Every structure is written in C-alpha cells, then in structure tokens.
Coordinates of C-alpha atoms and ligand atoms in Angstrom, one line a residue:
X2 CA 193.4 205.8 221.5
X3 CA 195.7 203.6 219.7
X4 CA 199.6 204.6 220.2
X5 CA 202.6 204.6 217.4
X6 CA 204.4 202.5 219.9
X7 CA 208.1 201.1 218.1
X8 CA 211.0 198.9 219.6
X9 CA 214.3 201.1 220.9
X10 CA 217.1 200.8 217.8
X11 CA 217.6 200.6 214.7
X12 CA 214.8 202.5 212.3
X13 CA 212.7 199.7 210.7
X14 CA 210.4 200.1 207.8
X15 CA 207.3 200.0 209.8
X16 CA 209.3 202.9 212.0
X17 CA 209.4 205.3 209.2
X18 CA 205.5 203.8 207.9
X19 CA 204.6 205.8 211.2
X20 CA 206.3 208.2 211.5
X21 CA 205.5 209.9 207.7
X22 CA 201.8 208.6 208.7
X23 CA 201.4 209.7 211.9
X24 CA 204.5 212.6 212.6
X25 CA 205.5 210.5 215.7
X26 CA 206.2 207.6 217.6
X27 CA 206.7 206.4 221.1
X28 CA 209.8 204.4 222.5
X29 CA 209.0 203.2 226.0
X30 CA 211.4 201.8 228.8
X31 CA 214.5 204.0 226.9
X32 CA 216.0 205.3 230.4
X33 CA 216.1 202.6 233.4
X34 CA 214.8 204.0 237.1
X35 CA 218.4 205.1 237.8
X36 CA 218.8 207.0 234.5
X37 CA 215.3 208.5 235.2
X38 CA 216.1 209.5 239.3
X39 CA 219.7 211.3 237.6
X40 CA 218.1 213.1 234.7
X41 CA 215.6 214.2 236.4
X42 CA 217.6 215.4 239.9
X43 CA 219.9 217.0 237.1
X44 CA 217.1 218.5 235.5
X45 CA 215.9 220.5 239.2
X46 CA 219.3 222.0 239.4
X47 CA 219.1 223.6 236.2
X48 CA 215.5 225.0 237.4
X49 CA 216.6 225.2 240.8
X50 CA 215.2 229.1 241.9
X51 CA 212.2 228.4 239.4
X52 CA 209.2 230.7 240.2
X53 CA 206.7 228.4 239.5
X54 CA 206.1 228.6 235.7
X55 CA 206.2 226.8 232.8
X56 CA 210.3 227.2 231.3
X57 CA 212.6 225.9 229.6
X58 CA 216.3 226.0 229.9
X59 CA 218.8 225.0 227.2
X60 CA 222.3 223.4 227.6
X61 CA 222.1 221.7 230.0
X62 CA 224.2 218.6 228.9
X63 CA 227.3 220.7 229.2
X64 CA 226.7 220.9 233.2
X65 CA 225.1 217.4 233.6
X66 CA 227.2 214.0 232.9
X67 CA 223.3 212.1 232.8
X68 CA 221.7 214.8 230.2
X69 CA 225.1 214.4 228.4
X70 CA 224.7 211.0 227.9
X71 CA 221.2 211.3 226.4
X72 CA 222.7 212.9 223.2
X73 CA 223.6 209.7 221.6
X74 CA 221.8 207.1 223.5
X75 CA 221.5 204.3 222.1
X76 CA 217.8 203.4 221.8
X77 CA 217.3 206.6 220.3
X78 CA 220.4 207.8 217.8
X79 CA 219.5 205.2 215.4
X80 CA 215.8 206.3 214.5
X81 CA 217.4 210.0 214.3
X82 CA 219.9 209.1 211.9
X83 CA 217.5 207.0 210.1
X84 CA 214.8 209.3 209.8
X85 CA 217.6 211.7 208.3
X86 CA 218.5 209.2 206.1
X87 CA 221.8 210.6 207.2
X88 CA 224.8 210.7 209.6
X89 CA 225.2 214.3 209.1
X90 CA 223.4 215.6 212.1
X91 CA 224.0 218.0 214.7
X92 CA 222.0 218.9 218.3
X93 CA 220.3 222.4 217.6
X94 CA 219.3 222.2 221.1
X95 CA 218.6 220.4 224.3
X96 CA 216.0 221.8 226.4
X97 CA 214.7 220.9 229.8
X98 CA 211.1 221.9 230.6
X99 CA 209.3 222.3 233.6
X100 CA 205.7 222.6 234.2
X101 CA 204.8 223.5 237.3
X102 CA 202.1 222.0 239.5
X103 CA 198.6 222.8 238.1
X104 CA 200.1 224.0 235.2
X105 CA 197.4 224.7 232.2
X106 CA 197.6 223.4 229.0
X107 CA 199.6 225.4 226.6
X108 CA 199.2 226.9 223.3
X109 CA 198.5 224.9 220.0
X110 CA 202.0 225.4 217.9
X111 CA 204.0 223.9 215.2
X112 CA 208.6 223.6 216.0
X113 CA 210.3 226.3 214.1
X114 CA 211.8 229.3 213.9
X115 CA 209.5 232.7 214.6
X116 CA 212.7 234.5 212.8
X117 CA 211.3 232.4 209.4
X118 CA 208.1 230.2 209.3
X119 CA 208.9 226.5 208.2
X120 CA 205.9 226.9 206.3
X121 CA 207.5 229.2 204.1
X122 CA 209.8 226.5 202.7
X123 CA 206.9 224.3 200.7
X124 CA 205.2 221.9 200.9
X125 CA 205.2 219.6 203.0
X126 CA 206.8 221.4 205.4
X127 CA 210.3 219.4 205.5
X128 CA 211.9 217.8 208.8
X129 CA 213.9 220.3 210.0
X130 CA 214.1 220.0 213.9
X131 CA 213.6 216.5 215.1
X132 CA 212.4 216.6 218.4
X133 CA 213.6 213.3 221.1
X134 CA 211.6 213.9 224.2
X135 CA 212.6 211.7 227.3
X136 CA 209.5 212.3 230.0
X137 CA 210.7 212.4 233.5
X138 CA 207.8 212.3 235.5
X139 CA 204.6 209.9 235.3
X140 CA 201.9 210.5 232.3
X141 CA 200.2 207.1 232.2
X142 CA 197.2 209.7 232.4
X143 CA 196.1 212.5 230.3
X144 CA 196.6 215.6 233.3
X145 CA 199.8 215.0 234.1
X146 CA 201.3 217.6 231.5
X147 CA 201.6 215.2 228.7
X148 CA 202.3 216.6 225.0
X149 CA 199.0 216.5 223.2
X150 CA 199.8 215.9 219.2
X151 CA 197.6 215.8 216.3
X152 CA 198.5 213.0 214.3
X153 CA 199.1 213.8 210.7
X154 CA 198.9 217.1 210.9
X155 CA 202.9 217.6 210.0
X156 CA 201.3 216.9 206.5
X157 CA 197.9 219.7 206.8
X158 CA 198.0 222.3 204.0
X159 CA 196.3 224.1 206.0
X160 CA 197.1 225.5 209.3
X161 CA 195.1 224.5 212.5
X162 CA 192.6 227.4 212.7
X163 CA 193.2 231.0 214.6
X164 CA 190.2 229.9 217.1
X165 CA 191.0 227.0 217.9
X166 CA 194.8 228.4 218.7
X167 CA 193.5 231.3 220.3
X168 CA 190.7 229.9 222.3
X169 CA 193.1 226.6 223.4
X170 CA 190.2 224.3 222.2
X171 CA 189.9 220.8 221.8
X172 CA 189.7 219.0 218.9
X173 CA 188.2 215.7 218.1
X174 CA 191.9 214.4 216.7
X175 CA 194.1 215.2 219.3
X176 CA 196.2 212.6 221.1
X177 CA 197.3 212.9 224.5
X178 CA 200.1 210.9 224.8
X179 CA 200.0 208.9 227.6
X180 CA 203.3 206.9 228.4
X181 CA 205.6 205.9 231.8
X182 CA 208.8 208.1 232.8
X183 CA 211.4 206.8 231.0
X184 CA 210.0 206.8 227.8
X185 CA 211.1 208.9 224.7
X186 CA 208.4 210.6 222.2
X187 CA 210.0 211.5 218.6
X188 CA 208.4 213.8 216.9
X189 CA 208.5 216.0 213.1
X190 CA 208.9 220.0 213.5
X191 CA 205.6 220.1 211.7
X192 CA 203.0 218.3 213.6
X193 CA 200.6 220.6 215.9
X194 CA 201.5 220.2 219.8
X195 CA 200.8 221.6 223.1
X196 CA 201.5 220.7 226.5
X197 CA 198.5 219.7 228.2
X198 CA 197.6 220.2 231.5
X199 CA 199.1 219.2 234.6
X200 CA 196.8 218.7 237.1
X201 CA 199.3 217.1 239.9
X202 CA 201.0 218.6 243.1
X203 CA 204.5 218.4 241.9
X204 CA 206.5 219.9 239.0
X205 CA 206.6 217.7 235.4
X206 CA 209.9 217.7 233.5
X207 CA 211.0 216.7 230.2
X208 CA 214.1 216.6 228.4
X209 CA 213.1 217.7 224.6
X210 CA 216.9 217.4 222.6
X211 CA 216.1 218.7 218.7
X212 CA 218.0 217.1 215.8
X213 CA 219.0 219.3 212.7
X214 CA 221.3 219.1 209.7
X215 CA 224.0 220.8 210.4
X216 CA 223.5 224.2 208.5
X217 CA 220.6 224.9 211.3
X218 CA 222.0 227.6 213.4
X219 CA 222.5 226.4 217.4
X220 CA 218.9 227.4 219.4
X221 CA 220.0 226.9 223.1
X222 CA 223.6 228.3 223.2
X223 CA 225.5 230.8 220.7
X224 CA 228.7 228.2 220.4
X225 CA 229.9 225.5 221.9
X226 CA 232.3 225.8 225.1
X227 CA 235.8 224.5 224.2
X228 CA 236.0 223.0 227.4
X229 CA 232.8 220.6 226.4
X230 CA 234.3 219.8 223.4
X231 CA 237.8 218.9 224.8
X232 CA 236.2 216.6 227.5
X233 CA 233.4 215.1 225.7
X234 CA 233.3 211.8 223.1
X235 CA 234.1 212.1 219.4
X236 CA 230.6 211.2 218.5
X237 CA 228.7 213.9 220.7
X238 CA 231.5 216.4 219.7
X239 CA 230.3 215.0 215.9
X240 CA 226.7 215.2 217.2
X241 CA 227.5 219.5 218.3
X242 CA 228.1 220.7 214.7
X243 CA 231.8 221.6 215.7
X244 CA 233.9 220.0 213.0
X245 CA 237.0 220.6 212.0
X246 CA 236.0 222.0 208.4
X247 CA 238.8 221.5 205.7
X248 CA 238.0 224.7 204.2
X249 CA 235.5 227.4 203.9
X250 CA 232.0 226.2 205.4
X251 CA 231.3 223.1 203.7
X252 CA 233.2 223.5 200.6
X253 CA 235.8 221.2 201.0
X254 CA 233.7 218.6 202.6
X255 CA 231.9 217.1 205.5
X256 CA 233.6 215.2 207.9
X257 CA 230.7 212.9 209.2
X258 CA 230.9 212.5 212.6
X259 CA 232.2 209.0 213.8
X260 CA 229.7 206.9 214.5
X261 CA 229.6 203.9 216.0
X262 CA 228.4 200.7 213.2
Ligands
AKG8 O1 205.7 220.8 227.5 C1 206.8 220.6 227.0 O2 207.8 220.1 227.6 C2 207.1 221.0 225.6 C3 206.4 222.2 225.2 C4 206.4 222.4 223.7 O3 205.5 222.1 223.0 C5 207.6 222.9 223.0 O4 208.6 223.2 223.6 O5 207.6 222.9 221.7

C-alpha cells in the first residue's frame, strides 16, 4: 500500500495536495525513544485500574508535563495551523486510548459530534476536528491496533454503507496504517476510521489531540483548570481557547494566540 508519508514542519504545498486528496498523512520519527518511554508511562497512569477494554481518557495534559508538551510540538503545530489556514485554533480535546491485548477491531465511524452530525453542515463535510495521533506502541504490522482509514472518503457523498458498519467488514480501500511508535497520523474529521485489531499480548496506546476553531465547544473537560492556565506557556494557554476576550464573545476581537514565527 503506498503511504501519505510528509517531512515534520512547516505545511508544504504537496502537504496539503495530500491531505485534501487522501484526508491524511503520516509524520514519522516526531517523538524520540525518551519522549515515547514518558508519554507512554504517562499514558498507563491515566489508565492505571483499566479493566481491560478499549477507553479513552481525556485531559490528560493537565496531569502529565510529557502529554503537555505534545500540544504544540513542533513537528506537528505547523501542519495544524496550516491546514487551518489559521492561527486561530484551540485543543477541543486530548485523548489517550488504550486497547487492550487482543483487542478486536472497532466500528467503522466518521469524528463528530452525535449531539449534531457534521454531515448536516454541507457538503463536503468541512474540517472541523483535526485529529494529531502520536502512536505509542509498535504498528509496523497491520494487528497491532493500528487505525485503518479509507482514503478519500472525507470527500464521499455518500456514507459508507449500514452493512458494512454493522457487519465490521472489510473493504477493498481500506488502509491499515502501518508506522513505528513515535510517529504522528493527522487526520480530517470526515474520513471513515476504525481501530483495527490488536492481536499482541500487551495493551496499545495512542495519544489522539483534536484541533478546532475556537467556537467548538471543549470535548474532554467542561473548562479549563485555572491552575493549568496559570502554570502553563502562553502559546498552550493560546492553544486552550481561554483568552482574555475584550468584550462579549468574539465581538470585540480575537486575540490570536502568540505564536512562535
Ligand atoms: O483506536 C484509537 O486510538 C482511536 C479510535 C477512534 O477511531 C476514535 O477515537 O475516533
């Protein structure tokens, strides 16, 4: 299978070729072996007590100095803001996944909201939740709870059909991305995904952090902790929605979190 591999940085042209062809890329060797040891021992404490199933658990960067850091990382920010075409972004959430062991493959879905269907907005359906997903654990090999994308289907008028959802089928499309620990997957809202199955003896993890304008309502906490805010760098406190806002909502302005040239 051929893979939307791009460089770390800045967004290039070809980036964005990809991305509106495809719905995704891949960035390899974003976190060194150290990063990937912390984020990932960081990532069993917040599913320490886990029952052995697949979850997710949000927040997490405001108890863990090495998820924290992920929020603006370098490699990564860049292609966010460029995608965007805009500086005016916010964190809607940050969740760490687990899935267990022998964990089977999910269910087929498109990012959203099940409170109002992204569909519902028009056509195509627009880049709402921009999804950065550092993987954790080995998948060099399809089995090892990869996420399984179809490519181009962020731009399908059609949705991907009841049977296939329902029945967890294959289809002859579908990409299981196969990539080192380490590496960071950026995906549209839109495209169809599932995680596939995980056929090792220890738990997979990912850390997924979505990327909204900053009228998207917060999916992982209800506000942000004044003590975060207080402690953390201007551009993550930027990056959190929580601006200082001249006047009502957005009327008198948006003060564009300060990012670094
Ligand atoms: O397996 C994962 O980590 C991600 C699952 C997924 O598709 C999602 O959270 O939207």
């Amino acid at each position: 299978m051929l893979d939307p591999v791009v460089e770390p940085g800045e967004l290039t042209e070809l980036d964005r070729f990809i991305f509106e062809s495809w719905g995704y890329f891949i960035i390899p060797d974003v976190l060194n072996q150290d990063e990937i040891r912390s984020v990932l021992e960081a990532s069993q404490r917040l599913h320490s007590g886990h029952k052995g199933v697949f979850q997710q658990v949000g927040n997490g960067f405001e108890r863990e100095p090495s998820i924290e850091r992920l929020l603006d990382h370098p490699a990564v920010l860049p292609k966010v803001r460029g995608l965007y075409q805009s500086d005016n972004v916010i964190v809607q959430a940050a969740w760490c996944t687990l899935q267990p062991a022998h964990g089977k493959t999910g269910g087929w879905h498109q990012d959203g909201s099940s409170a109002f269907d992204f569909r519902q907005l028009g056509y195509p359906i627009p880049l709402l939740q921009l999804r950065v997903s550092y993987l954790l654990t080995d998948q060099t090999r399809p089995g090892m709870g990869n996420l399984e994308l179809i490519p181009g289907s962020h731009r399908s008028r059609v949705p991907l059909p009841e049977h296939v959802r329902t029945e967890h089928a294959e289809t002859p499309i579908s990409h299981i991305v196969c990539a080192p620990a380490g590496s960071a997957l950026v995906f549209h809202n839109a495209v169809w995904h599932r995680a596939y199955e995980h056929n090792e003896d220890y738990d997979r993890y990912t850390m997924h952090f979505v990327y909204s304008p900053p009228w998207m309502r917060y999916a992982d906490r209800f506000e942000n902790t004044e003590a975060f805010l207080a402690r953390t760098t201007p551009v993550r406190r930027g990056l959190m929605g929580d601006l200082s806002k001249p006047d009502a909502a957005y009327a008198g302005g948006y003060h564009t979190p300060p990012y670094l040239p």
